[in-house]
XYZ file of C-alpha atoms in Angstrom:
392
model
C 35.927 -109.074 -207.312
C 34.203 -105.929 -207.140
C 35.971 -102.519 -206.396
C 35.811 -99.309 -206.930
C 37.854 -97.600 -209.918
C 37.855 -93.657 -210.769
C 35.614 -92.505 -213.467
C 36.763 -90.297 -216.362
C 34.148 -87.241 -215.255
C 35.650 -87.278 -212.028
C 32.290 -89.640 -211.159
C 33.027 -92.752 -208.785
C 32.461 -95.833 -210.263
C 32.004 -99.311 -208.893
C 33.178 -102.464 -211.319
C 33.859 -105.677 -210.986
C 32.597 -109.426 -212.412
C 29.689 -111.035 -212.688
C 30.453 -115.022 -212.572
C 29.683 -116.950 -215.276
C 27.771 -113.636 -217.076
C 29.881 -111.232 -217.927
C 30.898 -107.788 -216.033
C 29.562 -104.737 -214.724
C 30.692 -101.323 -214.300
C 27.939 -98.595 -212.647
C 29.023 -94.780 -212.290
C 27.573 -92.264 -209.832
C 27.853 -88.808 -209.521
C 28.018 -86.834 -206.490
C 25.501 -83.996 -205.155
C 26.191 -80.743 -203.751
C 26.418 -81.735 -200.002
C 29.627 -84.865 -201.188
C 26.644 -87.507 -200.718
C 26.717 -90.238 -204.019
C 23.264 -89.247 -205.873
C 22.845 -92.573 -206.923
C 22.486 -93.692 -202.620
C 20.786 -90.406 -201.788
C 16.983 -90.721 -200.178
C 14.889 -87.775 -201.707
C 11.342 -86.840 -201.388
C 11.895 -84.189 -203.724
C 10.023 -84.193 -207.209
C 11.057 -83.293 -210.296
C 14.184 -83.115 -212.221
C 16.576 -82.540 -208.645
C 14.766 -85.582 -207.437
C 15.654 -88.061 -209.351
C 19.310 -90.289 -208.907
C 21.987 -89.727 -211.254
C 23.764 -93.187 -212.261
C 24.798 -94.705 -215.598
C 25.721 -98.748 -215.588
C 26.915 -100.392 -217.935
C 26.776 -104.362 -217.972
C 29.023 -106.241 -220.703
C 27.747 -109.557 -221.016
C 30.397 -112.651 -222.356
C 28.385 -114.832 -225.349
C 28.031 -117.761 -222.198
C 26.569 -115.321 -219.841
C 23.949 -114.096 -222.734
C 23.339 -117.892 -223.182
C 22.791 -118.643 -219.453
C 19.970 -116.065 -219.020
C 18.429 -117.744 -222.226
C 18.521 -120.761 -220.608
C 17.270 -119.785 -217.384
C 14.604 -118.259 -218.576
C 13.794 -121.201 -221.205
C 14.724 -124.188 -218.753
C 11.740 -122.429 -216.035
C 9.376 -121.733 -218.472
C 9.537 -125.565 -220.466
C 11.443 -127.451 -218.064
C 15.362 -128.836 -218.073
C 15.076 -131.625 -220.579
C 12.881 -129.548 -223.650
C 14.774 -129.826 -226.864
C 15.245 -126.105 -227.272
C 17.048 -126.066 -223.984
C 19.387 -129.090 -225.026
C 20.071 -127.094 -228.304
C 20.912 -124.165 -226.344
C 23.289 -125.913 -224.250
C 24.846 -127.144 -226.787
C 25.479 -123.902 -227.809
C 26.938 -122.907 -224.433
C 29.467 -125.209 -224.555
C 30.688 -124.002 -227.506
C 30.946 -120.455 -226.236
C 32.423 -122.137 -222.910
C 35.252 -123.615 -224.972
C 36.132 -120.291 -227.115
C 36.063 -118.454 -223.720
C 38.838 -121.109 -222.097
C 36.266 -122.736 -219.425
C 37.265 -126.310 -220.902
C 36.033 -128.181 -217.635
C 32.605 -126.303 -217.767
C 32.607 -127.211 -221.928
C 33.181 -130.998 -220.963
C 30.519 -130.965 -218.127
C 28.002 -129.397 -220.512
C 28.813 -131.463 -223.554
C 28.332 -134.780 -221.315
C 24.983 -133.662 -219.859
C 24.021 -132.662 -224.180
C 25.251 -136.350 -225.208
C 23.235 -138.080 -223.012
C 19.897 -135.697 -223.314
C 20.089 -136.272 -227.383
C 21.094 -140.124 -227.001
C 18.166 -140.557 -224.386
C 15.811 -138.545 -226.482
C 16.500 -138.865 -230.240
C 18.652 -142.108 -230.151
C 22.252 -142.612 -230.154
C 22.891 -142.657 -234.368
C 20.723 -139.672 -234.594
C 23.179 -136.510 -236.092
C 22.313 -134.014 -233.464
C 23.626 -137.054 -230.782
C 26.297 -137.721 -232.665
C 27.441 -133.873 -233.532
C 27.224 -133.304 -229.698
C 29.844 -136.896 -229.672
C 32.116 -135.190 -232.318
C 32.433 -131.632 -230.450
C 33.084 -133.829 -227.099
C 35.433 -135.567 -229.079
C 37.465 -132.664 -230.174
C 37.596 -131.063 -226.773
C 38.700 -134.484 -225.430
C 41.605 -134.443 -227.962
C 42.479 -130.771 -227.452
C 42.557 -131.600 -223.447
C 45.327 -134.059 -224.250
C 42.976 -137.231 -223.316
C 43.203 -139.020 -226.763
C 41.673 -142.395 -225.398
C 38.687 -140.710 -224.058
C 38.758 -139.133 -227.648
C 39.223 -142.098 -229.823
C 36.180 -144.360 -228.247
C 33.901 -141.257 -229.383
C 35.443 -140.555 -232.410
C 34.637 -144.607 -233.615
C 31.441 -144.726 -232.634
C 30.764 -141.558 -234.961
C 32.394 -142.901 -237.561
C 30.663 -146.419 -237.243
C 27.119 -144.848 -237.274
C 28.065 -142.393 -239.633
C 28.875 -145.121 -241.908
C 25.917 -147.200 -241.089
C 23.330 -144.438 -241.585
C 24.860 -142.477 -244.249
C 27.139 -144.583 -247.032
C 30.820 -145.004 -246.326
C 31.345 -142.299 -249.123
C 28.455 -139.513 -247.604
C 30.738 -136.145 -247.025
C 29.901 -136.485 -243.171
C 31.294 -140.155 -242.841
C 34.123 -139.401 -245.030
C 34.828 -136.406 -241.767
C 34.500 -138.557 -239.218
C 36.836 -141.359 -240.502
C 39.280 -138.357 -241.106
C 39.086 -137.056 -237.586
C 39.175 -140.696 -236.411
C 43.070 -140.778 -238.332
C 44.188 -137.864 -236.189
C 43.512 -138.942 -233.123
C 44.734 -142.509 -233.788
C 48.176 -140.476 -234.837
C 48.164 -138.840 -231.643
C 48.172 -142.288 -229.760
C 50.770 -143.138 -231.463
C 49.489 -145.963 -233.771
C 51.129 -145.202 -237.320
C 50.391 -147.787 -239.317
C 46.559 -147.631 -238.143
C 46.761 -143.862 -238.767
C 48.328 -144.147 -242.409
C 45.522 -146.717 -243.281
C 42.810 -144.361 -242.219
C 44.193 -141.368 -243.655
C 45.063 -142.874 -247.069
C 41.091 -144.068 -246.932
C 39.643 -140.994 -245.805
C 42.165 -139.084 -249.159
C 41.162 -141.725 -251.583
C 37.477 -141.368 -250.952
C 37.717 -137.518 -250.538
C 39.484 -137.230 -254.085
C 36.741 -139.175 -255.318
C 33.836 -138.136 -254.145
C 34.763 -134.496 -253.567
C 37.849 -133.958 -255.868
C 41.021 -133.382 -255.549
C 41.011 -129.489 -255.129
C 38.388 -129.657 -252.250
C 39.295 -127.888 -248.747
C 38.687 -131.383 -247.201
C 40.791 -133.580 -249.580
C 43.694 -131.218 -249.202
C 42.880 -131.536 -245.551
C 43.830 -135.160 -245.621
C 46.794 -134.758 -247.631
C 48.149 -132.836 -244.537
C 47.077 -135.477 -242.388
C 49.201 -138.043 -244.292
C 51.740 -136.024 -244.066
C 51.272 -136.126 -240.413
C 51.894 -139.480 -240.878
C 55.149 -139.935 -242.709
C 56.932 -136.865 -240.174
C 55.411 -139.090 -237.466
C 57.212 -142.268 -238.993
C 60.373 -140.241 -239.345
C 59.680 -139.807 -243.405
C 60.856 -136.419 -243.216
C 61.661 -136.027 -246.791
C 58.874 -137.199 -248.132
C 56.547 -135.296 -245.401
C 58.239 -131.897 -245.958
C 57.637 -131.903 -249.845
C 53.738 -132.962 -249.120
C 53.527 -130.265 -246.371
C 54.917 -128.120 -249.253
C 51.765 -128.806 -252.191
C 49.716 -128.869 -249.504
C 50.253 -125.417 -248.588
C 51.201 -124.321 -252.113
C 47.602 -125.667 -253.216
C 45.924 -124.401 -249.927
C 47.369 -120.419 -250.834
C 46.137 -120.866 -254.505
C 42.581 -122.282 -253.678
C 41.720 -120.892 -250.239
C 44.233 -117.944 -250.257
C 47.055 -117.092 -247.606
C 44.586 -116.032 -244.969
C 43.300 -119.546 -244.370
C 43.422 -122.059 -241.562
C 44.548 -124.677 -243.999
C 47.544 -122.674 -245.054
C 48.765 -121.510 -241.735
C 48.683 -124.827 -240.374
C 50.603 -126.333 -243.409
C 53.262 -123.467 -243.215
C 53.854 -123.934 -239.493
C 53.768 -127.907 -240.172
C 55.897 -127.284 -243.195
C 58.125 -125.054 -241.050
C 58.782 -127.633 -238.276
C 59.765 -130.363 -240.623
C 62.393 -128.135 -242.049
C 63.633 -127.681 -239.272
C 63.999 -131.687 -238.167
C 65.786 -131.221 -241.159
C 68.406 -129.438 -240.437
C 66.990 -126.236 -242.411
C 66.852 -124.199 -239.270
C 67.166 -120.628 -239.790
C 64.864 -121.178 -243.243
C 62.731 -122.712 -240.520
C 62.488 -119.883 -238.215
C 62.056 -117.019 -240.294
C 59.158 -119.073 -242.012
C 57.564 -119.814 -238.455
C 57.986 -116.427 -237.587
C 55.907 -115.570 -239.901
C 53.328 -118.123 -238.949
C 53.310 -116.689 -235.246
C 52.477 -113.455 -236.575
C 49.607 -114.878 -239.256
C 48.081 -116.656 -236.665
C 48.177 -114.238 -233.408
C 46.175 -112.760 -236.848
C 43.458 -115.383 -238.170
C 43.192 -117.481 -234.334
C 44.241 -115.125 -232.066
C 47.441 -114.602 -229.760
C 45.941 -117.139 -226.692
C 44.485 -119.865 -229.023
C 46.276 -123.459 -228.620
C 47.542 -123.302 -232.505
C 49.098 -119.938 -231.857
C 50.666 -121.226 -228.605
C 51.934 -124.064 -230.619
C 53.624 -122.504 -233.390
C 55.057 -120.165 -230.455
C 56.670 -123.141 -228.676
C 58.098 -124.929 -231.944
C 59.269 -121.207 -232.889
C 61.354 -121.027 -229.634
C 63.000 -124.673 -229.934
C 64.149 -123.025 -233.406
C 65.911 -120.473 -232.168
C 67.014 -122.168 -228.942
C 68.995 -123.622 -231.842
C 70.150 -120.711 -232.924
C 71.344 -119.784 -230.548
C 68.840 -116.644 -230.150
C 68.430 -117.747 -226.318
C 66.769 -114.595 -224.963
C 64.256 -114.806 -227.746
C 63.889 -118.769 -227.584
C 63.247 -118.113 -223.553
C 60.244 -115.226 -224.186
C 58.448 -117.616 -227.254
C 58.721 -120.576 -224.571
C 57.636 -118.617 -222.086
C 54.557 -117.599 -223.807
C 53.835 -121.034 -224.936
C 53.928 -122.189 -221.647
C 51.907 -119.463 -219.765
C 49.284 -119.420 -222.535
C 48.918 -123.374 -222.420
C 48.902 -123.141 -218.485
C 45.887 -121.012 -218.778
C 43.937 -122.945 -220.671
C 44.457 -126.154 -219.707
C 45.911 -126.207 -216.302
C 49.588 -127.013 -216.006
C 49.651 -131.287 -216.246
C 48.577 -130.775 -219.596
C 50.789 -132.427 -222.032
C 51.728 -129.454 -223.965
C 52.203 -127.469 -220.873
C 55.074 -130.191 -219.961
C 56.403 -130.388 -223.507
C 56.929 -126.462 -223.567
C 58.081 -126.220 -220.001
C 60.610 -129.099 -220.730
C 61.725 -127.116 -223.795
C 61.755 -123.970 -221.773
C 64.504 -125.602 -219.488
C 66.743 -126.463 -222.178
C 66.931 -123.246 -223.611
C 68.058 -122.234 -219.833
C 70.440 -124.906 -218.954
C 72.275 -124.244 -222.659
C 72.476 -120.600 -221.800
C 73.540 -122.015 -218.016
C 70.945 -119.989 -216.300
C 70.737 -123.543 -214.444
C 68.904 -121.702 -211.700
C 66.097 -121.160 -213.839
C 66.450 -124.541 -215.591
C 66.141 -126.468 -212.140
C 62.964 -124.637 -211.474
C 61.438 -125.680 -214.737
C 62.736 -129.151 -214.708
C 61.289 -129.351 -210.928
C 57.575 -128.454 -212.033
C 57.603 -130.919 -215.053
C 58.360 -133.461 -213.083
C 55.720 -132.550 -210.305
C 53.183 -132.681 -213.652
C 54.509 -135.602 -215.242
C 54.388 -137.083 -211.870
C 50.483 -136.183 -211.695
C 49.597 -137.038 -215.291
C 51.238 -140.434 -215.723
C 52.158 -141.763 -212.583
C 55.493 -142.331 -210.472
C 56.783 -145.462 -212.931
C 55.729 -143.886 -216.080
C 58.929 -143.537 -218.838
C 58.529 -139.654 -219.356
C 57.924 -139.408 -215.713
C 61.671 -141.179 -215.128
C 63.184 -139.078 -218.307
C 61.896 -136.015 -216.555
C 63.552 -136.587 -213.204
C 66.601 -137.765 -215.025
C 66.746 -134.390 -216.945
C 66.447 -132.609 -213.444
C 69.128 -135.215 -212.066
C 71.391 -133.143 -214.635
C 70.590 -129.912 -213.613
C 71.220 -130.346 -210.515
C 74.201 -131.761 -210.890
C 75.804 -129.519 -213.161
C 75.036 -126.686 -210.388
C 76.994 -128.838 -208.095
């Protein structure tokens, strides 16, 4: 909302946001009789005459992009290809900036304007599928996800070879999001097919291929293979340091997956102090708000809820929890996952106070997500059940 704030100069200023563009802040100076130059009415010429005001307007990437797309959607209508291309664009920026339902809205209206226009296997339809796709995933609606993700991979395929790089991506996105549902064996088929083919057709020291040995290992700590997934986690991220260096995406996420699986382990304070450093290296490379970062934050605080460390375990939580919340509104799944964690740490410390309150609102989201009958819905009331009790 607009307001007014003091100026350094001892100027007034007036600030405040401009939705969906960006925000403004304008600064006026004052005349000799207290009157803001900037509102004055003056007939007189010259120098004395004319209104003293500085503005400054900071514009987000989106709100650049919407007054590109004004201007381009009045001048060649709503449906030219140069606006679809821009929107595209916006809903990338959308998603960066955290406006997820915005993203999905604009990313619909993209998939159906490229599928209308150039055909539903063309690769600008089905790159506006895939980034739909992944913001589907990220939202924590993996159905919604998968039906996308296999109809990329199935024209992909169709259209390009089922060894072309591109198909070879889509099948591999098409094993994560079949792991998130749940489906193992279906996800270790897929992933072993999208490494095989990778290996061959890219080698075995590409970004990619070493991208699906992490999946796999996904896999096996999914299957409760922990052995076997902590020591591929391990080459994974030995290989990912060597070849893409310790800065990279690929070797923060296989530290922080490599982390967590020591810690199923047993390996707990190892665990912590290497997930600690994760937190830190990605608050780095991704950013201290950005859903990996939050991640790593949350696993970090079960660690040392563990530990014992339950001041430190709360604040990690906490974060995770807040951060998630903002993003994604608070029935999404990690939202409930951290919050659930969050209470644990509280009722083991016997802050139960605290506990029931966190206990209360997972169930309230649980409640909305999945539904009254749902099995996480009844395991959340039964944790609160316990809470409650143990306050007496």
């Amino acid at each position: 909302m607009p307001g007014p704030s003091p100026a350094s100069d001892g100027a007034a200023a007036d600030e405040g946001e401009l939705e969906g563009l960006g925000s403004y802040r304008i600064t006026h100076h004052e005349g000799e009789d207290g009157i803001p130059v900037m509102n004055r009415i003056t007939h007189h010429e010259g120098e004395d005459g004319i209104p003293v005001m500085k503005m400054k307007l900071s514009l987000t990437p989106s709100g650049m992009t919407r007054l590109k797309l004004g201007h381009l959607a009045t001048e060649h209508g709503p449906h030219h290809p140069e606006v679809v291309r821009l929107s595209f664009e916006l809903a990338g920026q959308l998603r960066q900036e955290g406006e997820f339902d915005e993203a999905e809205e604009v990313l619909r209206w993209v998939v159906a304007e490229r599928g209308a226009d150039l055909g539903p296997a063309h690769p600008d339809t089905l790159a506006a599928q895939t980034a739909l796709a992944s913001l589907l995933r990220d939202r924590g609606r993996p159905q919604d996800a998968e039906r996308l993700r296999r109809t990329v991979f199935v024209q992909r395929e169709a259209a390009l070879g089922p060894d072309h790089p591109d198909t070879l991506t889509a099948l591999a996105d098409l094993a994560l999001v079949v792991l998130a549902l749940g489906r193992h064996e279906e996800a270790e088929r897929l992933a072993r097919t999208a490494l095989e083919r990778r290996r061959r057709v890219l080698g075995p020291e590409h970004e990619d291929t070493l991208g699906s040995r992490n999946t796999l290992a996904g896999v096996f700590r999914a299957r409760g293979a922990l052995e076997e997934a902590g020591e591929l986690y391990l080459s994974v991220l030995r290989d990912a340091e060597r070849l893409l260096g310790p800065q990279s995406e690929l070797t923060l996420t296989a530290r922080i997956n490599h982390a967590a699986v020591q810690h199923h382990l047993g390996h707990v304070a190892r665990a912590a102090r290497s997930m600690r450093d994760a937190v830190r290296q990605s608050v780095t490379i991704k950013g201290a708000g950005h859903p990996d970062t939050l991640s790593a934050q949350a696993s970090l605080g079960a660690m040392l809820q563990a530990l014992g460390e339950v001041e430190e375990a709360a604040a990690e939580l906490r974060a995770a929890v807040v951060g998630m919340e903002r993003l994604h509104g608070p029935d999404h799944p990690d939202v409930l996952e951290y919050r659930t964690s969050l209470a644990a740490t509280f009722f083991n410390a016997g802050r139960h106070a605290q506990a029931e309150e966190e206990c209360r609102l997972a169930v309230a989201g649980y409640e909305r997500l999945y539904g009254t009958a749902d099995p996480r819905t009844a395991q959340a009331r039964e944790n609160l059940r316990m809470v409650r009790a143990a306050r007496g």
